[in-house]
Amino acid sequence: MPKMKAAIFVAPGRIVLDEKQIPDVGPLDALVRITTTTICGTDIHILRGEYPVARGLTIGHEPVGVIEKLGSAVRGYSEGQRVIAGAICTSGHSNAALCGCHAQDGPGTKHGWKGMGGWKFGNTIDGSQAEYVLVPDAMANLAPVPDGLADEQVLMCPDIMSTGFSGAESGAVRFGDAVAVFAQGPIGLCATAGARLIGATTIIAVESVPARMEMARRMGADHVVDFTVSDPTAEVMRLTDGRGVDVAIEALGRQETFEGALRVLRPGGTLSSLGVYSGDLRIPLDGFLAGLGDHTIRTTLCPGGKERMRRLEVIASGRVDTRPLVTHRFKLDQIEEAYDLFANQRDGVLKVAINP
């Protein structure tokens, strides 16, 4: 059987490049030849053993590529077509999917729901850090890449931009709102851009890394608070004249950023949580106003499906440009080196582009 190169999870602390068979294509599948992919912070949780996956799994969930082969029942796509597939790979027919909740897709379950069931690539099935990826339920998941767009222009669409934007959407940001975004990694930066796109007029980014602080301004932040210089709660309250923000977006997955996001909310505000947490969370009594503050706490997993990917044509319109988030580039043969750089956050890395 023909072989391909793939980044494979071996054990906590070890993701290595090895060979696997190129997968067979079923009637509803598409085999996509990867032209560009990337490494996500969630992949680092897998590398460190903080999120369990099966040994031997190909990692990665952000594919940009070309359709190599289509299943016999797939319609509306053609071999040789440039496509992306969302990190959330929906069946399109479960109860959850039919409610538009693709991330909690539960095909085959009695009730049609499964927590995080839509996250398949690099979690329950082989992912995209390889020469090829098999996309199941292709008609529900593939979206054509608009003509004239380069791979790196759409590289953030499958996960990072979709997730970041969802922080603003889940927080129900409205025009004229004040929004605080805690942490300006790639997802936080996209949350900042999403809040601006939706109509927030005061966006406060909380960060300490100078390059990320500057990028936050570039993506739409009106104010950037360095939490190593001043208390972010006090500074956000000062910037909002003591009112607090309408929406606080937590984009890191740490206790301190979660608490900070809760403490800067106005009464009746919404905490929109995007972080992947590695331990139990505590809710501070003062920030929670003893449970009487009319706050909403909303968690969100990246939305998926082809309609979600189509809506990210905001890239083609020029409304958002995520290319500056790609700071480093590697060949697939160098992916272990790329993991080392990204996991240790050296050399000002934001996102890496991986090309076979």
One Martini backbone bead per residue (centre of mass of N, CA, C, O) as a GRO file, in nm:
protein
  356
    1MET     BB    1   0.098   0.034   0.019
    2PRO     BB    2   0.082   0.353   0.020
    3LYS     BB    3   0.273   0.620   0.155
    4MET     BB    4   0.308   0.851   0.437
    5LYS     BB    5   0.360   1.134   0.608
    6ALA     BB    6   0.351   1.167   0.980
    7ALA     BB    7   0.230   1.300   1.279
    8ILE     BB    8   0.292   1.111   1.578
    9PHE     BB    9   0.160   0.979   1.862
   10VAL     BB   10   0.341   0.808   2.120
   11ALA     BB   11   0.384   1.003   2.378
   12PRO     BB   12   0.438   1.180   2.626
   13GLY     BB   13   0.662   1.408   2.461
   14ARG     BB   14   0.583   1.245   2.170
   15ILE     BB   15   0.620   1.369   1.839
   16VAL     BB   16   0.648   1.201   1.526
   17LEU     BB   17   0.794   1.119   1.228
   18ASP     BB   18   0.619   0.907   0.996
   19GLU     BB   19   0.467   0.619   0.861
   20LYS     BB   20   0.174   0.574   0.650
   21GLN     BB   21  -0.105   0.491   0.520
   22ILE     BB   22  -0.301   0.566   0.275
   23PRO     BB   23  -0.618   0.622   0.276
   24ASP     BB   24  -0.916   0.512   0.221
   25VAL     BB   25  -1.213   0.565   0.019
   26GLY     BB   26  -1.522   0.640   0.081
   27PRO     BB   27  -1.826   0.743  -0.035
   28LEU     BB   28  -1.815   1.021   0.175
   29ASP     BB   29  -1.527   1.086   0.102
   30ALA     BB   30  -1.205   1.270   0.125
   31LEU     BB   31  -0.895   1.312  -0.029
   32VAL     BB   32  -0.641   1.524   0.106
   33ARG     BB   33  -0.389   1.726  -0.004
   34ILE     BB   34  -0.151   1.875   0.167
   35THR     BB   35  -0.024   2.220   0.170
   36THR     BB   36  -0.133   2.332   0.458
   37THR     BB   37  -0.043   2.368   0.804
   38THR     BB   38  -0.062   2.337   1.172
   39ILE     BB   39  -0.017   2.442   1.509
   40CYS     BB   40  -0.175   2.389   1.816
   41GLY     BB   41  -0.234   2.426   2.146
   42THR     BB   42  -0.378   2.149   2.168
   43ASP     BB   43  -0.130   1.984   2.073
   44ILE     BB   44   0.029   2.049   2.332
   45HIS     BB   45  -0.156   1.903   2.525
   46ILE     BB   46  -0.100   1.631   2.395
   47LEU     BB   47   0.208   1.621   2.422
   48ARG     BB   48   0.184   1.656   2.753
   49GLY     BB   49  -0.077   1.476   2.849
   50GLU     BB   50  -0.348   1.667   2.901
   51TYR     BB   51  -0.461   1.513   2.641
   52PRO     BB   52  -0.616   1.228   2.537
   53VAL     BB   53  -0.474   0.994   2.304
   54ALA     BB   54  -0.398   0.779   2.076
   55ARG     BB   55  -0.166   0.580   1.989
   56GLY     BB   56  -0.076   0.667   1.649
   57LEU     BB   57  -0.186   0.937   1.602
   58THR     BB   58  -0.270   1.186   1.393
   59ILE     BB   59  -0.205   1.514   1.401
   60GLY     BB   60  -0.434   1.761   1.352
   61HIS     BB   61  -0.696   2.044   1.247
   62GLU     BB   62  -0.565   2.233   0.980
   63PRO     BB   63  -0.676   2.214   0.661
   64VAL     BB   64  -0.496   2.262   0.350
   65GLY     BB   65  -0.600   2.179   0.005
   66VAL     BB   66  -0.636   1.896  -0.225
   67ILE     BB   67  -0.830   1.703  -0.410
   68GLU     BB   68  -0.755   1.367  -0.482
   69LYS     BB   69  -1.023   1.205  -0.371
   70LEU     BB   70  -1.350   1.072  -0.430
   71GLY     BB   71  -1.631   0.961  -0.341
   72SER     BB   72  -1.904   0.816  -0.499
   73ALA     BB   73  -2.123   1.017  -0.325
   74VAL     BB   74  -1.991   1.276  -0.402
   75ARG     BB   75  -2.108   1.615  -0.430
   76GLY     BB   76  -1.988   1.938  -0.555
   77TYR     BB   77  -1.704   1.820  -0.626
   78SER     BB   78  -1.347   1.816  -0.720
   79GLU     BB   79  -1.078   1.708  -0.846
   80GLY     BB   80  -0.830   1.961  -0.767
   81GLN     BB   81  -0.961   2.113  -0.543
   82ARG     BB   82  -0.958   2.377  -0.333
   83VAL     BB   83  -0.947   2.333   0.033
   84ILE     BB   84  -1.129   2.326   0.336
   85ALA     BB   85  -1.142   2.212   0.684
   86GLY     BB   86  -1.272   2.186   0.969
   87ALA     BB   87  -1.193   2.102   1.287
   88ILE     BB   88  -1.492   2.055   1.275
   89CYS     BB   89  -1.635   1.727   1.203
   90THR     BB   90  -1.929   1.675   1.066
   91SER     BB   91  -2.203   1.475   0.983
   92GLY     BB   92  -2.496   1.648   0.945
   93HIS     BB   93  -2.726   1.433   1.115
   94SER     BB   94  -2.741   1.494   1.388
   95ASN     BB   95  -2.895   1.653   1.635
   96ALA     BB   96  -2.673   1.860   1.675
   97ALA     BB   97  -2.629   1.940   1.379
   98LEU     BB   98  -2.937   2.021   1.327
   99CYS     BB   99  -2.886   2.260   1.553
  100GLY     BB  100  -2.578   2.374   1.492
  101CYS     BB  101  -2.396   2.173   1.696
  102HIS     BB  102  -2.117   2.041   1.576
  103ALA     BB  103  -1.920   2.003   1.826
  104GLN     BB  104  -2.163   1.790   1.954
  105ASP     BB  105  -2.145   1.543   1.783
  106GLY     BB  106  -2.374   1.228   1.779
  107PRO     BB  107  -2.338   0.985   1.598
  108GLY     BB  108  -2.504   0.685   1.717
  109THR     BB  109  -2.651   0.797   1.934
  110LYS     BB  110  -2.950   0.804   2.095
  111HIS     BB  111  -2.951   1.148   2.104
  112GLY     BB  112  -2.712   1.300   1.918
  113TRP     BB  113  -2.493   1.349   2.152
  114LYS     BB  114  -2.143   1.479   2.202
  115GLY     BB  115  -1.887   1.568   2.374
  116MET     BB  116  -1.674   1.691   2.136
  117GLY     BB  117  -1.755   1.511   1.873
  118GLY     BB  118  -1.650   1.707   1.633
  119TRP     BB  119  -1.363   1.641   1.735
  120LYS     BB  120  -1.154   1.447   1.526
  121PHE     BB  121  -0.910   1.567   1.435
  122GLY     BB  122  -0.654   1.458   1.633
  123ASN     BB  123  -0.851   1.267   1.834
  124THR     BB  124  -1.025   1.014   1.671
  125ILE     BB  125  -0.873   1.091   1.407
  126ASP     BB  126  -0.686   1.149   1.162
  127GLY     BB  127  -0.490   1.414   1.071
  128SER     BB  128  -0.305   1.705   0.909
  129GLN     BB  129   0.000   1.615   0.986
  130ALA     BB  130   0.033   1.553   0.658
  131GLU     BB  131   0.000   1.459   0.325
  132TYR     BB  132  -0.278   1.333   0.425
  133VAL     BB  133  -0.646   1.353   0.447
  134LEU     BB  134  -0.942   1.222   0.581
  135VAL     BB  135  -1.271   1.327   0.489
  136PRO     BB  136  -1.554   1.306   0.636
  137ASP     BB  137  -1.833   1.407   0.524
  138ALA     BB  138  -1.759   1.609   0.285
  139MET     BB  139  -2.029   1.776   0.227
  140ALA     BB  140  -2.013   1.903   0.536
  141ASN     BB  141  -1.681   2.015   0.530
  142LEU     BB  142  -1.621   2.133   0.261
  143ALA     BB  143  -1.438   2.427   0.134
  144PRO     BB  144  -1.376   2.648  -0.086
  145VAL     BB  145  -1.119   2.829  -0.221
  146PRO     BB  146  -1.086   3.125  -0.312
  147ASP     BB  147  -0.989   3.292  -0.558
  148GLY     BB  148  -0.658   3.428  -0.491
  149LEU     BB  149  -0.595   3.260  -0.237
  150ALA     BB  150  -0.377   3.184  -0.009
  151ASP     BB  151  -0.306   2.964   0.225
  152GLU     BB  152  -0.230   3.176   0.457
  153GLN     BB  153  -0.511   3.322   0.446
  154VAL     BB  154  -0.674   3.033   0.542
  155LEU     BB  155  -0.532   2.885   0.788
  156MET     BB  156  -0.726   3.005   1.028
  157CYS     BB  157  -1.017   2.900   0.961
  158PRO     BB  158  -1.056   2.605   1.085
  159ASP     BB  159  -0.994   2.754   1.388
  160ILE     BB  160  -0.876   3.024   1.506
  161MET     BB  161  -1.084   3.218   1.380
  162SER     BB  162  -1.342   3.070   1.450
  163THR     BB  163  -1.291   3.073   1.756
  164GLY     BB  164  -1.244   3.372   1.807
  165PHE     BB  165  -1.515   3.470   1.695
  166SER     BB  166  -1.690   3.297   1.897
  167GLY     BB  167  -1.633   3.470   2.143
  168ALA     BB  168  -1.808   3.707   2.043
  169GLU     BB  169  -2.069   3.551   1.979
  170SER     BB  170  -2.118   3.417   2.263
  171GLY     BB  171  -2.115   3.715   2.397
  172ALA     BB  172  -2.302   3.906   2.233
  173VAL     BB  173  -2.187   4.121   2.066
  174ARG     BB  174  -2.234   4.473   2.031
  175PHE     BB  175  -2.277   4.762   1.926
  176GLY     BB  176  -2.088   4.959   2.163
  177ASP     BB  177  -1.917   4.772   2.310
  178ALA     BB  178  -1.735   4.639   2.581
  179VAL     BB  179  -1.414   4.465   2.554
  180ALA     BB  180  -1.237   4.188   2.695
  181VAL     BB  181  -0.908   4.033   2.626
  182PHE     BB  182  -0.759   3.742   2.753
  183ALA     BB  183  -0.514   3.711   2.567
  184GLN     BB  184  -0.269   3.723   2.267
  185GLY     BB  185  -0.299   3.496   2.107
  186PRO     BB  186  -0.432   3.372   1.831
  187ILE     BB  187  -0.721   3.360   1.951
  188GLY     BB  188  -0.727   3.639   2.087
  189LEU     BB  189  -0.676   3.799   1.827
  190CYS     BB  190  -0.939   3.696   1.688
  191ALA     BB  191  -1.128   3.807   1.903
  192THR     BB  192  -1.056   4.099   1.856
  193ALA     BB  193  -1.138   4.106   1.555
  194GLY     BB  194  -1.433   4.010   1.602
  195ALA     BB  195  -1.529   4.243   1.783
  196ARG     BB  196  -1.480   4.461   1.573
  197LEU     BB  197  -1.658   4.344   1.342
  198ILE     BB  198  -1.931   4.351   1.509
  199GLY     BB  199  -1.896   4.652   1.701
  200ALA     BB  200  -1.699   4.719   1.897
  201THR     BB  201  -1.564   5.028   2.066
  202THR     BB  202  -1.423   4.875   2.320
  203ILE     BB  203  -1.093   4.732   2.325
  204ILE     BB  204  -0.936   4.514   2.568
  205ALA     BB  205  -0.612   4.407   2.603
  206VAL     BB  206  -0.444   4.125   2.766
  207GLU     BB  207  -0.086   4.161   2.804
  208SER     BB  208   0.301   4.119   2.785
  209VAL     BB  209   0.391   4.075   2.499
  210PRO     BB  210   0.501   4.298   2.282
  211ALA     BB  211   0.423   4.165   2.007
  212ARG     BB  212   0.126   4.107   2.096
  213MET     BB  213   0.046   4.394   2.162
  214GLU     BB  214   0.086   4.501   1.875
  215MET     BB  215  -0.106   4.299   1.735
  216ALA     BB  216  -0.362   4.386   1.883
  217ARG     BB  217  -0.375   4.664   1.753
  218ARG     BB  218  -0.387   4.554   1.460
  219MET     BB  219  -0.668   4.382   1.530
  220GLY     BB  220  -0.835   4.628   1.729
  221ALA     BB  221  -0.720   4.749   1.975
  222ASP     BB  222  -0.750   5.030   2.193
  223HIS     BB  223  -0.631   4.866   2.441
  224VAL     BB  224  -0.328   4.779   2.635
  225VAL     BB  225  -0.264   4.551   2.899
  226ASP     BB  226  -0.003   4.517   3.130
  227PHE     BB  227   0.010   4.278   3.385
  228THR     BB  228   0.314   4.356   3.486
  229VAL     BB  229   0.239   4.670   3.555
  230SER     BB  230  -0.077   4.624   3.598
  231ASP     BB  231  -0.384   4.584   3.713
  232PRO     BB  232  -0.630   4.466   3.512
  233THR     BB  233  -0.882   4.529   3.670
  234ALA     BB  234  -0.827   4.827   3.734
  235GLU     BB  235  -0.778   4.917   3.438
  236VAL     BB  236  -1.051   4.838   3.316
  237MET     BB  237  -1.220   5.007   3.511
  238ARG     BB  238  -1.094   5.276   3.430
  239LEU     BB  239  -1.163   5.258   3.116
  240THR     BB  240  -1.490   5.223   3.218
  241ASP     BB  241  -1.563   5.405   3.465
  242GLY     BB  242  -1.648   5.143   3.661
  243ARG     BB  243  -1.843   4.944   3.493
  244GLY     BB  244  -1.737   4.763   3.283
  245VAL     BB  245  -1.786   4.497   3.076
  246ASP     BB  246  -1.993   4.327   2.864
  247VAL     BB  247  -1.737   4.155   2.756
  248ALA     BB  248  -1.543   3.859   2.839
  249ILE     BB  249  -1.247   3.707   2.705
  250GLU     BB  250  -1.118   3.380   2.733
  251ALA     BB  251  -0.781   3.271   2.576
  252LEU     BB  252  -0.608   3.035   2.769
  253GLY     BB  253  -0.676   2.848   3.040
  254ARG     BB  254  -0.674   3.011   3.324
  255GLN     BB  255  -0.739   3.108   3.635
  256GLU     BB  256  -0.648   3.411   3.616
  257THR     BB  257  -0.810   3.482   3.355
  258PHE     BB  258  -1.087   3.402   3.451
  259GLU     BB  259  -1.101   3.592   3.693
  260GLY     BB  260  -1.051   3.852   3.539
  261ALA     BB  261  -1.301   3.834   3.354
  262LEU     BB  262  -1.510   3.837   3.588
  263ARG     BB  263  -1.420   4.111   3.736
  264VAL     BB  264  -1.486   4.306   3.465
  265LEU     BB  265  -1.779   4.275   3.482
  266ARG     BB  266  -2.070   4.369   3.446
  267PRO     BB  267  -2.372   4.364   3.526
  268GLY     BB  268  -2.493   4.118   3.304
  269GLY     BB  269  -2.258   3.994   3.187
  270THR     BB  270  -2.017   3.819   2.966
  271LEU     BB  271  -1.846   3.511   2.975
  272SER     BB  272  -1.612   3.409   2.725
  273SER     BB  273  -1.494   3.077   2.682
  274LEU     BB  274  -1.188   2.935   2.509
  275GLY     BB  275  -1.035   2.772   2.695
  276VAL     BB  276  -0.806   2.512   2.785
  277TYR     BB  277  -0.837   2.312   3.060
  278SER     BB  278  -0.618   2.133   3.316
  279GLY     BB  279  -0.826   2.206   3.552
  280ASP     BB  280  -0.976   2.323   3.803
  281LEU     BB  281  -1.222   2.564   3.872
  282ARG     BB  282  -1.254   2.881   4.030
  283ILE     BB  283  -1.501   3.086   4.189
  284PRO     BB  284  -1.505   3.399   4.280
  285LEU     BB  285  -1.703   3.564   4.494
  286ASP     BB  286  -1.664   3.860   4.407
  287GLY     BB  287  -1.696   3.823   4.095
  288PHE     BB  288  -1.986   3.665   4.142
  289LEU     BB  289  -2.170   3.805   4.348
  290ALA     BB  290  -2.285   3.545   4.496
  291GLY     BB  291  -2.479   3.487   4.232
  292LEU     BB  292  -2.618   3.808   4.179
  293GLY     BB  293  -2.507   3.939   3.877
  294ASP     BB  294  -2.628   3.825   3.602
  295HIS     BB  295  -2.438   3.627   3.482
  296THR     BB  296  -2.263   3.491   3.196
  297ILE     BB  297  -2.136   3.159   3.119
  298ARG     BB  298  -1.953   3.079   2.815
  299THR     BB  299  -1.884   2.804   2.624
  300THR     BB  300  -1.645   2.717   2.344
  301LEU     BB  301  -1.636   2.543   2.048
  302CYS     BB  302  -1.546   2.519   1.754
  303PRO     BB  303  -1.686   2.581   1.475
  304GLY     BB  304  -1.843   2.402   1.198
  305GLY     BB  305  -1.848   2.344   0.875
  306LYS     BB  306  -1.912   2.472   0.559
  307GLU     BB  307  -2.067   2.730   0.641
  308ARG     BB  308  -1.856   2.841   0.829
  309MET     BB  309  -1.631   2.855   0.616
  310ARG     BB  310  -1.779   3.047   0.423
  311ARG     BB  311  -1.802   3.292   0.629
  312LEU     BB  312  -1.477   3.326   0.609
  313GLU     BB  313  -1.483   3.544   0.364
  314VAL     BB  314  -1.358   3.786   0.510
  315ILE     BB  315  -1.090   3.749   0.372
  316ALA     BB  316  -1.171   3.815   0.075
  317SER     BB  317  -1.281   4.110   0.160
  318GLY     BB  318  -1.055   4.239   0.375
  319ARG     BB  319  -1.151   4.264   0.683
  320VAL     BB  320  -0.934   4.031   0.731
  321ASP     BB  321  -0.583   3.968   0.845
  322THR     BB  322  -0.386   3.665   0.931
  323ARG     BB  323  -0.091   3.652   0.821
  324PRO     BB  324   0.076   3.779   1.068
  325LEU     BB  325   0.054   3.509   1.246
  326VAL     BB  326   0.273   3.405   1.057
  327THR     BB  327   0.616   3.350   1.174
  328HIS     BB  328   0.660   3.044   1.075
  329ARG     BB  329   0.845   2.797   0.867
  330PHE     BB  330   0.785   2.451   0.761
  331LYS     BB  331   0.854   2.138   0.706
  332LEU     BB  332   0.743   1.829   0.766
  333ASP     BB  333   1.034   1.723   0.834
  334GLN     BB  334   1.032   1.969   1.077
  335ILE     BB  335   0.808   1.919   1.303
  336GLU     BB  336   0.972   1.874   1.562
  337GLU     BB  337   1.093   2.158   1.558
  338ALA     BB  338   0.823   2.308   1.562
  339TYR     BB  339   0.727   2.201   1.834
  340ASP     BB  340   0.957   2.312   2.005
  341LEU     BB  341   0.903   2.607   1.945
  342PHE     BB  342   0.595   2.625   2.017
  343ALA     BB  343   0.597   2.499   2.307
  344ASN     BB  344   0.831   2.731   2.400
  345GLN     BB  345   0.792   3.014   2.284
  346ARG     BB  346   0.993   3.108   2.062
  347ASP     BB  347   1.080   3.375   1.866
  348GLY     BB  348   0.781   3.502   1.857
  349VAL     BB  349   0.566   3.294   1.830
  350LEU     BB  350   0.245   3.211   1.689
  351LYS     BB  351   0.254   3.075   1.394
  352VAL     BB  352   0.277   2.784   1.191
  353ALA     BB  353   0.390   2.666   0.881
  354ILE     BB  354   0.308   2.358   0.705
  355ASN     BB  355   0.498   2.190   0.447
  356PRO     BB  356   0.552   1.913   0.240
   0.00000   0.00000   0.00000
